[in-house]
PDB file of C-alpha atoms in Angstrom:
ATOM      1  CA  UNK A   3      28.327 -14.787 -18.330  1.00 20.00           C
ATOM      2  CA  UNK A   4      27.204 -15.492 -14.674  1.00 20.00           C
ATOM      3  CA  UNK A   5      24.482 -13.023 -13.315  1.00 19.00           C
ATOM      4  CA  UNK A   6      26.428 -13.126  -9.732  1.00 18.00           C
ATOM      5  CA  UNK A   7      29.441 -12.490 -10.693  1.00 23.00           C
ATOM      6  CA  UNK A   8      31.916 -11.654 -13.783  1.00 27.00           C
ATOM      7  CA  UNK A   9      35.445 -12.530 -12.059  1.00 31.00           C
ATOM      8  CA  UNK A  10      36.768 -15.974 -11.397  1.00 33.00           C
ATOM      9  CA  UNK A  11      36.993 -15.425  -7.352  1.00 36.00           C
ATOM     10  CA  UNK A  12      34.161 -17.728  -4.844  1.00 36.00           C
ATOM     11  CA  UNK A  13      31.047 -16.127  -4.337  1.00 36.00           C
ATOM     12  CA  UNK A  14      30.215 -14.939  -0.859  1.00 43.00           C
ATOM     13  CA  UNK A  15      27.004 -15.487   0.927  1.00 46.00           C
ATOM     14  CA  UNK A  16      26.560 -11.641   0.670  1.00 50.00           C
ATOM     15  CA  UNK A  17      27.390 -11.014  -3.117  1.00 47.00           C
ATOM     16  CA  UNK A  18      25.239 -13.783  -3.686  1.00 47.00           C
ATOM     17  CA  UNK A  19      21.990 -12.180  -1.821  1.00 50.00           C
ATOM     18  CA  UNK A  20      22.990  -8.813  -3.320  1.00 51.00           C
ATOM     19  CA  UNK A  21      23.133  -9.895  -7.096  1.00 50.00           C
ATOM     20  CA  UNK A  22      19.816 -11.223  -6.187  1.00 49.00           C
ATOM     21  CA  UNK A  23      18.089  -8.091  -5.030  1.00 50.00           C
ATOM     22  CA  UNK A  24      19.654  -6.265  -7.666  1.00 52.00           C
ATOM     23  CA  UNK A  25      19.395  -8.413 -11.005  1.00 54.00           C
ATOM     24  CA  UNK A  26      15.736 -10.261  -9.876  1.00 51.00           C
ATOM     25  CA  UNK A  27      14.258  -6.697  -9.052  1.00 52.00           C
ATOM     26  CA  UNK A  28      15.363  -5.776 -12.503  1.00 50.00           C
ATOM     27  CA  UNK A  29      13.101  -8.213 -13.383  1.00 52.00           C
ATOM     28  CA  UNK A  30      10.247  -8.203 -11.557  1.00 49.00           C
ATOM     29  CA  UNK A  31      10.295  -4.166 -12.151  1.00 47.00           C
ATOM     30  CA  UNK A  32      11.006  -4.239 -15.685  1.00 44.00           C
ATOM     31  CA  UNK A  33       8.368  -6.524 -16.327  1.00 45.00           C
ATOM     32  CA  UNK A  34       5.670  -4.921 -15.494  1.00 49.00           C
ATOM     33  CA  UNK A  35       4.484  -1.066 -14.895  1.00 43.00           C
ATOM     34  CA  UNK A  36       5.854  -1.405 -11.279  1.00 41.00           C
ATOM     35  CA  UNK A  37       3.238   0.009  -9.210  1.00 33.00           C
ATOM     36  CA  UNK A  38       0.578   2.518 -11.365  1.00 33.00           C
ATOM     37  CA  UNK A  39      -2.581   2.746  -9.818  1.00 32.00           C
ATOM     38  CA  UNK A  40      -5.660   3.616  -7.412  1.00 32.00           C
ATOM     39  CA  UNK A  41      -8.285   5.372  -7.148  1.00 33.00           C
ATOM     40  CA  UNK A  42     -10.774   5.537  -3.424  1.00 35.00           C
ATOM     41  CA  UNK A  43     -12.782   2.930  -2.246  1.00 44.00           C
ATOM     42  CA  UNK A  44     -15.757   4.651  -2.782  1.00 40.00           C
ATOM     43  CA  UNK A  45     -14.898   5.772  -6.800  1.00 47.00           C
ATOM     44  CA  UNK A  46     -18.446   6.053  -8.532  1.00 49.00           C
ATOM     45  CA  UNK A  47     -18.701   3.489 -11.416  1.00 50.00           C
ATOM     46  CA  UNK A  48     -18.676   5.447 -14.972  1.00 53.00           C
ATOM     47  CA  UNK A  49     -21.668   3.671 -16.602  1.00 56.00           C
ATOM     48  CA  UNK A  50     -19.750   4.133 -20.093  1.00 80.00           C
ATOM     49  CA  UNK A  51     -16.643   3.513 -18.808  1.00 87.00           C
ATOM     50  CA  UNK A  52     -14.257   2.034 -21.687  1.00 94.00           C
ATOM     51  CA  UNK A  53     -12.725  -1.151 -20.935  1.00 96.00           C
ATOM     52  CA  UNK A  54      -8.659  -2.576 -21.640  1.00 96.00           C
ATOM     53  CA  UNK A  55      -9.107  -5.718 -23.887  1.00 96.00           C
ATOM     54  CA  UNK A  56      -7.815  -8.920 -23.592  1.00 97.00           C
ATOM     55  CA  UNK A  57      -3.897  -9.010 -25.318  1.00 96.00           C
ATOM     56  CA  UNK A  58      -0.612 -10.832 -25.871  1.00 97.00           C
ATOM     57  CA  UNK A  59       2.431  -9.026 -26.132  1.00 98.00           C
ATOM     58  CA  UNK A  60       6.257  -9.693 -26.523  1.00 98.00           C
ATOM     59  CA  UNK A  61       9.421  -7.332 -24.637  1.00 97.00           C
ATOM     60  CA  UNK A  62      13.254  -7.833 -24.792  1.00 96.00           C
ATOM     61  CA  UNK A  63      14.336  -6.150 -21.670  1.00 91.00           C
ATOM     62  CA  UNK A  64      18.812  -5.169 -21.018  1.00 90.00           C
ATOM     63  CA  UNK A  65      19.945  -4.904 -17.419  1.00 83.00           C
ATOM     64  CA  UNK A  66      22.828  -2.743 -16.583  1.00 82.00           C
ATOM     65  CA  UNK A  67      23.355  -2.704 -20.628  1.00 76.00           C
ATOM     66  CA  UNK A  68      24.401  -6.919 -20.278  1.00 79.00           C
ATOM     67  CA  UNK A  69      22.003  -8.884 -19.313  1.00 84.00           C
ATOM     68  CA  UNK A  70      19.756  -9.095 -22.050  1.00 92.00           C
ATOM     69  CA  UNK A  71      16.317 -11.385 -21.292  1.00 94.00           C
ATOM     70  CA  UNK A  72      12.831 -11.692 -22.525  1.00 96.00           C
ATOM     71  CA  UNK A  73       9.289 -11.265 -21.579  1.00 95.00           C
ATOM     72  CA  UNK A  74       5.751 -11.794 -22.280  1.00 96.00           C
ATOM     73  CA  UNK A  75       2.778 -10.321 -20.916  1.00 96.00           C
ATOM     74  CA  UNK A  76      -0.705 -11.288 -21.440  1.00 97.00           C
ATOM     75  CA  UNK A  77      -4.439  -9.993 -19.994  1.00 98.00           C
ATOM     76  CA  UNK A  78      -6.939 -12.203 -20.751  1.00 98.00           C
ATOM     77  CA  UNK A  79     -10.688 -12.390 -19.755  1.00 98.00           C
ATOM     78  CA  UNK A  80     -13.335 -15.148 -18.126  1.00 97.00           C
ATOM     79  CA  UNK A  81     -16.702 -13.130 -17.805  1.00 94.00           C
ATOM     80  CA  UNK A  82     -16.196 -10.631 -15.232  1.00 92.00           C
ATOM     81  CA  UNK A  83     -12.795 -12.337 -13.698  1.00 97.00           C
ATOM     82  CA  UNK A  84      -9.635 -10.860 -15.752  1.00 98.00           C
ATOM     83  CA  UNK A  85      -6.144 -12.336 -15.085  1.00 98.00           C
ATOM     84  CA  UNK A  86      -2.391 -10.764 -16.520  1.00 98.00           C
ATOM     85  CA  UNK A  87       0.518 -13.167 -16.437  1.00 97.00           C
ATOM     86  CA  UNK A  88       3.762 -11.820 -17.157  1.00 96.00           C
ATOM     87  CA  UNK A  89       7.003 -14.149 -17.779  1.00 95.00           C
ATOM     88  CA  UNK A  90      10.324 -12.564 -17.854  1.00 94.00           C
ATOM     89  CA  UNK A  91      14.012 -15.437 -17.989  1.00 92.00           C
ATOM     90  CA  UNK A  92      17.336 -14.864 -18.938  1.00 89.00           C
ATOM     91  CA  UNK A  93      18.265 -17.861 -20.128  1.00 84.00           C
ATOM     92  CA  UNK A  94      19.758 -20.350 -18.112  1.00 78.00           C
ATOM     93  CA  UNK A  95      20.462 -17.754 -15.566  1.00 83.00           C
ATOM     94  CA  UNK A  96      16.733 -15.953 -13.723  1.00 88.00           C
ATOM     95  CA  UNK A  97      13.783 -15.891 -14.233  1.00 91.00           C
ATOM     96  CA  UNK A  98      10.565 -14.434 -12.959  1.00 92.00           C
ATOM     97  CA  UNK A  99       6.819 -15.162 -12.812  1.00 95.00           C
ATOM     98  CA  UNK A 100       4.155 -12.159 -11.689  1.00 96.00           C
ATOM     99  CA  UNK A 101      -0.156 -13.178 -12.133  1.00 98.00           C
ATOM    100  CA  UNK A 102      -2.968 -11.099 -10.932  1.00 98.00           C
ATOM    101  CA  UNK A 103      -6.511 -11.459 -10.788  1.00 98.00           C
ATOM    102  CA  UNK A 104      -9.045  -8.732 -10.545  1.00 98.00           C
ATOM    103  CA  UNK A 105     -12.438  -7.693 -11.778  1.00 97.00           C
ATOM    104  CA  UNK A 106     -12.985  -4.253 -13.478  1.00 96.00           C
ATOM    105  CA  UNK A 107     -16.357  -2.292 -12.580  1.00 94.00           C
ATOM    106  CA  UNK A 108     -16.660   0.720 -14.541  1.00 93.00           C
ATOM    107  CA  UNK A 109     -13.776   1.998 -14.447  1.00 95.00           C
ATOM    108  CA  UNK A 110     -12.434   0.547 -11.530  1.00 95.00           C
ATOM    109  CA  UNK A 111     -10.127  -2.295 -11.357  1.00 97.00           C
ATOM    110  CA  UNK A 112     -10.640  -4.411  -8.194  1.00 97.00           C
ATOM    111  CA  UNK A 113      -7.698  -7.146  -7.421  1.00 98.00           C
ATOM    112  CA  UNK A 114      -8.145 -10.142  -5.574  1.00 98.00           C
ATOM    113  CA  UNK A 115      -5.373 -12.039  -5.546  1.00 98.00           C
ATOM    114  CA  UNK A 116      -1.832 -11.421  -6.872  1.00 98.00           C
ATOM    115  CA  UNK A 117       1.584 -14.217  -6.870  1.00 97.00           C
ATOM    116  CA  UNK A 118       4.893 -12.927  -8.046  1.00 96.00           C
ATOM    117  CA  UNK A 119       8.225 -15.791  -8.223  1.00 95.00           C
ATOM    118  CA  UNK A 120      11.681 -15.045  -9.079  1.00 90.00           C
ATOM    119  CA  UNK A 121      14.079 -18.123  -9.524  1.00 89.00           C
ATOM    120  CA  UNK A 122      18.405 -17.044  -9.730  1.00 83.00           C
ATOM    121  CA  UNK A 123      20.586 -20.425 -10.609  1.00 76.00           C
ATOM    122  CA  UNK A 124      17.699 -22.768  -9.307  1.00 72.00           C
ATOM    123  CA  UNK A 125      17.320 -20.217  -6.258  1.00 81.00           C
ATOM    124  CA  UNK A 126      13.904 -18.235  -5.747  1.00 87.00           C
ATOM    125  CA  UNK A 127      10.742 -16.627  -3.496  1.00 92.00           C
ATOM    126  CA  UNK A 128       7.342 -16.153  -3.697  1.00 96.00           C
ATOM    127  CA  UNK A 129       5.557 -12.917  -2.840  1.00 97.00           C
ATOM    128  CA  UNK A 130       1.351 -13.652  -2.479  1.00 98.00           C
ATOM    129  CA  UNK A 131      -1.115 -11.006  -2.262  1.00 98.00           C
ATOM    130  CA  UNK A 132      -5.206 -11.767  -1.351  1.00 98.00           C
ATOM    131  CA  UNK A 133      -7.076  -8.510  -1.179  1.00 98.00           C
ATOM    132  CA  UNK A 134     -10.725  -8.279   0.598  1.00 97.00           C
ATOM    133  CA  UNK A 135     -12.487  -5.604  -0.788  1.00 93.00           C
ATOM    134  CA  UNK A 136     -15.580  -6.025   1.979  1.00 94.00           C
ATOM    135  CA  UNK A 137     -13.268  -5.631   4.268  1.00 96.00           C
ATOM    136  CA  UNK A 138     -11.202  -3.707   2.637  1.00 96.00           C
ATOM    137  CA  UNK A 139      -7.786  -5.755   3.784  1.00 97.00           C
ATOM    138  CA  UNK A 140      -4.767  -6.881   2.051  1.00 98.00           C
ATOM    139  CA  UNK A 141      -3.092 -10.029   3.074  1.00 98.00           C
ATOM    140  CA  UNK A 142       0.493 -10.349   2.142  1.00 98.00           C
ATOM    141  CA  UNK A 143       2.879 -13.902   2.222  1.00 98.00           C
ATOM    142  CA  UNK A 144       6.224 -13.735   2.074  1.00 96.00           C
ATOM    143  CA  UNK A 145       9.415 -16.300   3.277  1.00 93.00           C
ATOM    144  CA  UNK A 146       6.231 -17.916   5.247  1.00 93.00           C
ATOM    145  CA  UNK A 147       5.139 -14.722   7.042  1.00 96.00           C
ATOM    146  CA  UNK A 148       1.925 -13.277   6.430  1.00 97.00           C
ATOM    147  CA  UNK A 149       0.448  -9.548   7.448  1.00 97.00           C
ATOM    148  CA  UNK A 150      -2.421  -8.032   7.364  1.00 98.00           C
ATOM    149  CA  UNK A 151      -3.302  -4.521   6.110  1.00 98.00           C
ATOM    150  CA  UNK A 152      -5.523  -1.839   6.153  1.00 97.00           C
ATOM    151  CA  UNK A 153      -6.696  -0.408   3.049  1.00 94.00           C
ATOM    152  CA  UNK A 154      -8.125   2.938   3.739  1.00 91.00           C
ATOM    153  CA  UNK A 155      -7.828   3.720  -0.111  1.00 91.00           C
ATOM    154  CA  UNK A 156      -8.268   1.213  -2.658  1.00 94.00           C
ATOM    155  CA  UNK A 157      -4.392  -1.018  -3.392  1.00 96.00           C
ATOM    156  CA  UNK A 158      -3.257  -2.808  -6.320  1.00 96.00           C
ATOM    157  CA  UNK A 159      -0.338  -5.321  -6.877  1.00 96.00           C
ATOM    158  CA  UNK A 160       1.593  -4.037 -10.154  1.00 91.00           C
ATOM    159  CA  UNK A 161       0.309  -5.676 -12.483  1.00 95.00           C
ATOM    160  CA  UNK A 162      -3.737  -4.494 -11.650  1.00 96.00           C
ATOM    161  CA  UNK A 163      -1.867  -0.656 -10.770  1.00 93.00           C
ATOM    162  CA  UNK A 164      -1.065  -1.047 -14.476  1.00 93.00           C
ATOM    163  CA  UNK A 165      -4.205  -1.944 -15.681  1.00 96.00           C
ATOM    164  CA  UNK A 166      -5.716   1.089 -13.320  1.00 95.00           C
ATOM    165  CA  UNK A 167      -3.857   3.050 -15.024  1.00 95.00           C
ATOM    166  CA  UNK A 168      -4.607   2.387 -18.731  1.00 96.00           C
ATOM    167  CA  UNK A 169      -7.865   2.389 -17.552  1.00 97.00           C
ATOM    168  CA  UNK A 170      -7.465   5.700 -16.073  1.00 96.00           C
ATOM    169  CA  UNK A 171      -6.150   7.265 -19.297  1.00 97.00           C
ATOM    170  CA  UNK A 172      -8.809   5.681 -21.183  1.00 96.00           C
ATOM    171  CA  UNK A 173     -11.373   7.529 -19.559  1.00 96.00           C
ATOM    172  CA  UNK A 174      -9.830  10.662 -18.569  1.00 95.00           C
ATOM    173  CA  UNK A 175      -9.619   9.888 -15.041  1.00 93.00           C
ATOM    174  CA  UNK A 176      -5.955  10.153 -14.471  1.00 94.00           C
ATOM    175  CA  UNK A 177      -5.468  11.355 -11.226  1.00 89.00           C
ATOM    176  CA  UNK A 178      -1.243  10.467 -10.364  1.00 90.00           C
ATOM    177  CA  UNK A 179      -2.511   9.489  -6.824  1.00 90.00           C
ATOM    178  CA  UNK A 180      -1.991   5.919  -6.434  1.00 92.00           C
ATOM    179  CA  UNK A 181      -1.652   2.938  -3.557  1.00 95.00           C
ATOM    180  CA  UNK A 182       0.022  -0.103  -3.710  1.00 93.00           C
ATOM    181  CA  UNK A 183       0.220  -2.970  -1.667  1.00 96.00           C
ATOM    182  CA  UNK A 184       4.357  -4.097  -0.967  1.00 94.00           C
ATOM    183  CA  UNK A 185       5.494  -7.120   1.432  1.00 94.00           C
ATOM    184  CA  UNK A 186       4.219  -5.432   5.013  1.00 95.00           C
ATOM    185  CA  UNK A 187       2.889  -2.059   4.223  1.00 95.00           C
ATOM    186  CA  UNK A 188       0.455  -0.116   1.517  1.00 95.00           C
ATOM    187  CA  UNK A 189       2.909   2.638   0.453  1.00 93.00           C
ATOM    188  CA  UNK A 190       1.203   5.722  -1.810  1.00 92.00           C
ATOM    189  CA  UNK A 191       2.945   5.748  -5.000  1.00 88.00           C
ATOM    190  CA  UNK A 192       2.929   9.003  -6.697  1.00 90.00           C
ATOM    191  CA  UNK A 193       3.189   9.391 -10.911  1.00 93.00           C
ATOM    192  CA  UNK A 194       2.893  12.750 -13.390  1.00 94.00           C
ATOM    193  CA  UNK A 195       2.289  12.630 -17.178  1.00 94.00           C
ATOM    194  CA  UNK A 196       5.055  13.973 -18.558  1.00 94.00           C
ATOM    195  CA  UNK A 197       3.821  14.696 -21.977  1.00 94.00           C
ATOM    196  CA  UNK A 198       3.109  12.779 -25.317  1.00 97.00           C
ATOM    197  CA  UNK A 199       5.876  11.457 -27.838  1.00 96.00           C
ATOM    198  CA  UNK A 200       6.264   9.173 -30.903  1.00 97.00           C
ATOM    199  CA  UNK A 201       8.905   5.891 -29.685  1.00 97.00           C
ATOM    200  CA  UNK A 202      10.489   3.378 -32.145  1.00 98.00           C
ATOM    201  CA  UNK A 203      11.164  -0.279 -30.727  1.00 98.00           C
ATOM    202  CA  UNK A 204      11.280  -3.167 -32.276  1.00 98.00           C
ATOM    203  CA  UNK A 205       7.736  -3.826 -32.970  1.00 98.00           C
ATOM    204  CA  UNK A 206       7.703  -0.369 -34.947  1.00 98.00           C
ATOM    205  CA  UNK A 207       6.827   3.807 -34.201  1.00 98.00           C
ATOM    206  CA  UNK A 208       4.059   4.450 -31.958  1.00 98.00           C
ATOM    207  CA  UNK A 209       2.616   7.610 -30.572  1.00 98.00           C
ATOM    208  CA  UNK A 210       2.540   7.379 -26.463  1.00 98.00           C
ATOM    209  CA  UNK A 211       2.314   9.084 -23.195  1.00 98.00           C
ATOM    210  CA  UNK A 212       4.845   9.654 -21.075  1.00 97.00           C
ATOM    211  CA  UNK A 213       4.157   8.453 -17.211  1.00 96.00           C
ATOM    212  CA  UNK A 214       6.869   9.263 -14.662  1.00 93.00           C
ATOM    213  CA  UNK A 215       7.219   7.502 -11.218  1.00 89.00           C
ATOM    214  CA  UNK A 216       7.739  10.288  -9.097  1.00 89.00           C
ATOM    215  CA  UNK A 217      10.827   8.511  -6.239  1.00 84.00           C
ATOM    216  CA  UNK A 218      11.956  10.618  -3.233  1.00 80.00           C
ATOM    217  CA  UNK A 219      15.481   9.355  -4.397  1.00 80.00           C
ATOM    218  CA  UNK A 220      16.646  11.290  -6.743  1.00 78.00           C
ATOM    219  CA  UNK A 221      19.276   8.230  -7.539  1.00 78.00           C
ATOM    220  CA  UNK A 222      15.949   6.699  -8.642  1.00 85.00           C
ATOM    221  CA  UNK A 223      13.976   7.179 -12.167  1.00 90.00           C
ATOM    222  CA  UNK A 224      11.631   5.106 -13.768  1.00 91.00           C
ATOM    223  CA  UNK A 225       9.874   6.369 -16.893  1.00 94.00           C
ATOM    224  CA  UNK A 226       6.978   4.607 -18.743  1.00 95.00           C
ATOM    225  CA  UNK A 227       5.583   5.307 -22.776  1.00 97.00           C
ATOM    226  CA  UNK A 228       2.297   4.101 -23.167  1.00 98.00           C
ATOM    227  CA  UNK A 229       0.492   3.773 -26.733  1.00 98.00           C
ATOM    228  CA  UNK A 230      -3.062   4.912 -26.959  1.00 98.00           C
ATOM    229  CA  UNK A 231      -3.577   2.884 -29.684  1.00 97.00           C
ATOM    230  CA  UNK A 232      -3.097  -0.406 -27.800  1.00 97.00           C
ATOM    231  CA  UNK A 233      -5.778   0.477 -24.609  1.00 97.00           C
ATOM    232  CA  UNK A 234      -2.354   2.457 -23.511  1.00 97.00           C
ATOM    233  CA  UNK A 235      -0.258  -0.659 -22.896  1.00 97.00           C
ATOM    234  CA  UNK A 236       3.607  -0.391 -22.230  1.00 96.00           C
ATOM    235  CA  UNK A 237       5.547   0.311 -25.650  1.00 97.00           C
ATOM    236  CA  UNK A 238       8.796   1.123 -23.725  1.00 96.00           C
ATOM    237  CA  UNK A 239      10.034   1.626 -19.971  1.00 94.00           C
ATOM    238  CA  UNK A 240      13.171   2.441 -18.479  1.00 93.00           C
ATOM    239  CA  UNK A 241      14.198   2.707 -14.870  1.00 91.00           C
ATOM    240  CA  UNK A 242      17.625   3.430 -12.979  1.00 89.00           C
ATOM    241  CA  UNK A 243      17.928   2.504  -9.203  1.00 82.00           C
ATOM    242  CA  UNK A 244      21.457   3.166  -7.296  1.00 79.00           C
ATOM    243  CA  UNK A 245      23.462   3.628 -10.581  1.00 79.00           C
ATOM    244  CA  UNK A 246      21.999   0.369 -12.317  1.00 82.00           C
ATOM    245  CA  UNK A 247      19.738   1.019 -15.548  1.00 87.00           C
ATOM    246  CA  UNK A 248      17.033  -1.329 -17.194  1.00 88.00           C
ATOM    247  CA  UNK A 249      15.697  -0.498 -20.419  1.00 92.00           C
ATOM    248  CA  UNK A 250      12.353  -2.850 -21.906  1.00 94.00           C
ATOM    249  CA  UNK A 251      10.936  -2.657 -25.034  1.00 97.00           C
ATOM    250  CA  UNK A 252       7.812  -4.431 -27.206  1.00 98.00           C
ATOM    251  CA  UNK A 253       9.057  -6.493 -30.018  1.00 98.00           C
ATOM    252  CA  UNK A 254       5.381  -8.069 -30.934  1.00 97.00           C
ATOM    253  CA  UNK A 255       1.843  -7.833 -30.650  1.00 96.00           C
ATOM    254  CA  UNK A 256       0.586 -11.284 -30.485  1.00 91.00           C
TER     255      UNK A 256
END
């Protein structure tokens, strides 16, 4: 089954570049928390702050309930310098690569560089993000373009927003007010807690929080469960955008 089209008629330059958006964003957003994070420039350090730890995990992820795909995301450490790779294909069809680097003080995760690439039939883009904390500036790259931003608050790429996050929750310091850096602007990205349940995926029944994306489209919904016991990583997520749902969920633990 072709991700561009399921009929037998040529492909137009337009369906083409519209599969695209829609089936690669499905990626890149079901892969990872999709921008969680953020707290002010000037957060205070908690002295005791706990920490995320270093972990390997496995997802099967369904697009529009037939494209079916897997993932892997892992957060490993070098002293102070943490980097999270996550890998998301469909076989012989997409594919997409996300990596961040950061540091974590306290509490407080600090990015420094983010890369995300999304290949369709051979076809792809890179999106490059180098944040300056001193300055406190965000440089994006895109289709060989590059603009500069202002941070007045503290912005992630998604995959340190997720770690924020967890590390938020860890510590109590949820606050639902978060920033995150996109392609040519820092856009505030607002998210509730909507409450704790027990979920059952394929890598077995765990208790979680609920995190909601809070979208000013109401054809928009993205939901998150996060499990306490693993430093609150993602158990489950599921997001619908113009009609089009994506549903992720952890098979393993590594």
């Amino acid at each position: 089954m072709s991700f561009l089209s399921t009929s037998k008629r040529s492909l137009t330059p337009n369906d083409t570049q519209r599969s695209k958006s829609k089936l690669l964003t499905a990626l890149t957003t079901g892969t990872s928390i999709v921008a969680i994070g953020a707290l002010s420039m000037t957060a205070p350090i908690l002295a005791n702050a706990k920490t995320v730890q270093p972990s390997s995990a496995n997802y099967s992820f369904t697009v529009e309930d037939k494209y079916k795909g897997t993932a892997t995301r892992t957060l490993s450490q070098s002293g102070n310098t943490w980097k999270y790779n996550v890998n998301a294909r469909v076989a012989g069809v997409a594919s997409a690569a996300q990596s961040s680097t950061f540091t974590i003080n306290g509490n407080n995760v600090v990015p420094t560089q983010a890369q995300t690439t999304y290949k369709l039939l051979g076809l792809g883009r890179t999106h490059k993000l180098n944040f300056d904390p001193s300055a406190k500036k965000v440089a994006s790259t895109y289709k060989g373009k590059t603009t500069t931003m202002n941070m007045a608050q503290q912005a992630f790429d998604d995959l340190s927003l997720e770690v924020q996050i967890r590390q938020d929750l860890l510590n109590g310091k949820f606050s639902g007010n978060y920033y995150m850096a996109k392609k040519d602007k820092i856009e505030k990205t607002p998210f509730k807690k909507s409450g704790n349940t027990k979920v059952t995926v394929p890598a077995g029944t765990f208790d979680t929080v609920r995190v909601d994306r809070i979208h000013d489209d109401n054809s928009r919904s993205t939901s998150f469960w996060l499990a306490p016991s693993l430093d609150y990583l993602p158990v489950k997520v599921t997001q619908v955008n113009d009609g089009k749902k994506m549903d992720l969920e952890l098979t393993k633990v590594n």
